[in-house]
Amino acid sequence: YHFKFKVREKILIAAFCRSFQDPFAPARIAGVLALTATQQFYTAGDIAQRVMPNLSPLTLDREKQVREPAIRALRGFLDKMEQISENPELATQL
């Protein structure tokens, strides 16, 4: 964890989501997996407003090997948002 919180918050999502535009399927997959691996750094607002909207188009990607991890990632983020919706106090813990 070499970046400060605010820097991490700003650059990680932008950097990983930029890979979703790459024509090389393994780069798009890596972006999805990186977002999932770093999800503890994102606020509920970031997930709802930045992560999920950027992941959604990948569910229609021409490559199945991209669609599957994107759908798994969306389910994971949606589960997290559902937990926060049921208990808003979890927003600071998750």
C-alpha atoms as a PDB file:
ATOM      1  CA  TYR A   1       0.000   0.000   0.000  1.00  0.00           C
ATOM      2  CA  HIS A   2       2.383   2.624  -1.222  1.00  0.00           C
ATOM      3  CA  PHE A   3      -0.167   5.242  -2.273  1.00  0.00           C
ATOM      4  CA  LYS A   4      -1.956   7.481   0.166  1.00  0.00           C
ATOM      5  CA  PHE A   5      -5.689   6.892   0.467  1.00  0.00           C
ATOM      6  CA  LYS A   6      -6.836   9.875  -1.624  1.00  0.00           C
ATOM      7  CA  VAL A   7      -4.314   9.162  -4.379  1.00  0.00           C
ATOM      8  CA  ARG A   8      -5.250   5.485  -4.421  1.00  0.00           C
ATOM      9  CA  GLU A   9      -8.920   6.395  -4.538  1.00  0.00           C
ATOM     10  CA  LYS A  10      -8.388   8.630  -7.573  1.00  0.00           C
ATOM     11  CA  ILE A  11      -6.052   6.589  -9.721  1.00  0.00           C
ATOM     12  CA  LEU A  12      -6.852   2.905  -9.249  1.00  0.00           C
ATOM     13  CA  ILE A  13     -10.356   2.898 -10.687  1.00  0.00           C
ATOM     14  CA  ALA A  14      -9.363   5.169 -13.566  1.00  0.00           C
ATOM     15  CA  ALA A  15      -6.302   3.096 -14.404  1.00  0.00           C
ATOM     16  CA  PHE A  16      -8.036  -0.264 -14.294  1.00  0.00           C
ATOM     17  CA  CYS A  17     -11.115   0.934 -16.166  1.00  0.00           C
ATOM     18  CA  ARG A  18      -8.905   2.375 -18.897  1.00  0.00           C
ATOM     19  CA  SER A  19      -7.823  -1.188 -19.656  1.00  0.00           C
ATOM     20  CA  PHE A  20     -11.434  -2.054 -20.538  1.00  0.00           C
ATOM     21  CA  GLN A  21     -10.974  -0.147 -23.810  1.00  0.00           C
ATOM     22  CA  ASP A  22      -7.934  -2.185 -24.821  1.00  0.00           C
ATOM     23  CA  PRO A  23      -8.493  -4.375 -27.905  1.00  0.00           C
ATOM     24  CA  PHE A  24      -6.342  -7.103 -26.309  1.00  0.00           C
ATOM     25  CA  ALA A  25      -8.703  -9.370 -24.313  1.00  0.00           C
ATOM     26  CA  PRO A  26      -6.123 -10.359 -21.648  1.00  0.00           C
ATOM     27  CA  ALA A  27      -5.666  -6.650 -20.845  1.00  0.00           C
ATOM     28  CA  ARG A  28      -9.413  -6.272 -20.263  1.00  0.00           C
ATOM     29  CA  ILE A  29      -9.412  -9.394 -18.089  1.00  0.00           C
ATOM     30  CA  ALA A  30      -6.473  -8.055 -16.078  1.00  0.00           C
ATOM     31  CA  GLY A  31      -8.355  -4.808 -15.479  1.00  0.00           C
ATOM     32  CA  VAL A  32     -11.391  -6.683 -14.163  1.00  0.00           C
ATOM     33  CA  LEU A  33      -9.281  -8.881 -11.903  1.00  0.00           C
ATOM     34  CA  ALA A  34      -7.326  -5.878 -10.637  1.00  0.00           C
ATOM     35  CA  LEU A  35     -10.526  -4.027  -9.715  1.00  0.00           C
ATOM     36  CA  THR A  36     -11.751  -7.089  -7.861  1.00  0.00           C
ATOM     37  CA  ALA A  37      -8.446  -7.586  -6.047  1.00  0.00           C
ATOM     38  CA  THR A  38      -8.401  -3.972  -4.841  1.00  0.00           C
ATOM     39  CA  GLN A  39     -12.071  -3.605  -3.947  1.00  0.00           C
ATOM     40  CA  GLN A  40     -11.300  -2.935  -0.277  1.00  0.00           C
ATOM     41  CA  PHE A  41      -9.963   0.487  -1.307  1.00  0.00           C
ATOM     42  CA  TYR A  42     -13.220   1.708  -2.870  1.00  0.00           C
ATOM     43  CA  THR A  43     -16.039   3.516  -1.127  1.00  0.00           C
ATOM     44  CA  ALA A  44     -19.656   2.536  -1.680  1.00  0.00           C
ATOM     45  CA  GLY A  45     -20.053   5.681  -3.775  1.00  0.00           C
ATOM     46  CA  ASP A  46     -17.084   4.751  -5.954  1.00  0.00           C
ATOM     47  CA  ILE A  47     -18.487   1.283  -6.506  1.00  0.00           C
ATOM     48  CA  ALA A  48     -21.968   2.523  -7.388  1.00  0.00           C
ATOM     49  CA  GLN A  49     -20.933   5.483  -9.522  1.00  0.00           C
ATOM     50  CA  ARG A  50     -17.650   4.464 -11.109  1.00  0.00           C
ATOM     51  CA  VAL A  51     -16.875   0.749 -10.829  1.00  0.00           C
ATOM     52  CA  MET A  52     -20.182  -0.902 -11.701  1.00  0.00           C
ATOM     53  CA  PRO A  53     -21.041   1.412 -14.621  1.00  0.00           C
ATOM     54  CA  ASN A  54     -17.615   0.742 -16.137  1.00  0.00           C
ATOM     55  CA  LEU A  55     -17.865  -3.022 -15.625  1.00  0.00           C
ATOM     56  CA  SER A  56     -21.356  -3.372 -17.088  1.00  0.00           C
ATOM     57  CA  PRO A  57     -20.411  -3.049 -20.788  1.00  0.00           C
ATOM     58  CA  LEU A  58     -17.930  -5.904 -20.377  1.00  0.00           C
ATOM     59  CA  THR A  59     -20.843  -8.269 -19.769  1.00  0.00           C
ATOM     60  CA  LEU A  60     -21.475  -7.934 -23.522  1.00  0.00           C
ATOM     61  CA  ASP A  61     -17.828  -8.236 -24.571  1.00  0.00           C
ATOM     62  CA  ARG A  62     -17.219 -10.261 -27.728  1.00  0.00           C
ATOM     63  CA  GLU A  63     -14.871 -12.564 -25.779  1.00  0.00           C
ATOM     64  CA  LYS A  64     -16.420 -15.019 -23.338  1.00  0.00           C
ATOM     65  CA  GLN A  65     -13.185 -15.061 -21.346  1.00  0.00           C
ATOM     66  CA  VAL A  66     -13.802 -11.351 -20.613  1.00  0.00           C
ATOM     67  CA  ARG A  67     -17.552 -11.618 -19.991  1.00  0.00           C
ATOM     68  CA  GLU A  68     -17.276 -14.303 -17.314  1.00  0.00           C
ATOM     69  CA  PRO A  69     -14.909 -12.481 -14.906  1.00  0.00           C
ATOM     70  CA  ALA A  70     -16.804  -9.231 -15.525  1.00  0.00           C
ATOM     71  CA  ILE A  71     -20.077 -10.863 -14.485  1.00  0.00           C
ATOM     72  CA  ARG A  72     -18.428 -12.442 -11.420  1.00  0.00           C
ATOM     73  CA  ALA A  73     -16.950  -9.078 -10.471  1.00  0.00           C
ATOM     74  CA  LEU A  74     -20.291  -7.306 -10.882  1.00  0.00           C
ATOM     75  CA  ARG A  75     -21.989  -9.915  -8.700  1.00  0.00           C
ATOM     76  CA  GLY A  76     -19.325  -9.419  -6.033  1.00  0.00           C
ATOM     77  CA  PHE A  77     -19.675  -5.647  -6.087  1.00  0.00           C
ATOM     78  CA  LEU A  78     -23.479  -5.935  -6.140  1.00  0.00           C
ATOM     79  CA  ASP A  79     -23.393  -8.258  -3.108  1.00  0.00           C
ATOM     80  CA  LYS A  80     -21.244  -5.709  -1.306  1.00  0.00           C
ATOM     81  CA  MET A  81     -23.684  -2.907  -2.188  1.00  0.00           C
ATOM     82  CA  GLU A  82     -26.608  -5.041  -1.035  1.00  0.00           C
ATOM     83  CA  GLN A  83     -24.935  -5.609   2.342  1.00  0.00           C
ATOM     84  CA  ILE A  84     -24.349  -1.876   2.694  1.00  0.00           C
ATOM     85  CA  SER A  85     -27.955  -1.183   1.699  1.00  0.00           C
ATOM     86  CA  GLU A  86     -29.219  -3.506   4.418  1.00  0.00           C
ATOM     87  CA  ASN A  87     -26.827  -2.093   7.015  1.00  0.00           C
ATOM     88  CA  PRO A  88     -25.407   1.340   6.089  1.00  0.00           C
ATOM     89  CA  GLU A  89     -22.956   1.187   8.998  1.00  0.00           C
ATOM     90  CA  LEU A  90     -21.043  -1.474   7.060  1.00  0.00           C
ATOM     91  CA  ALA A  91     -20.011   1.132   4.492  1.00  0.00           C
ATOM     92  CA  THR A  92     -17.016   2.069   6.610  1.00  0.00           C
ATOM     93  CA  GLN A  93     -16.060  -1.548   7.317  1.00  0.00           C
ATOM     94  CA  LEU A  94     -16.332  -3.214   3.903  1.00  0.00           C
END
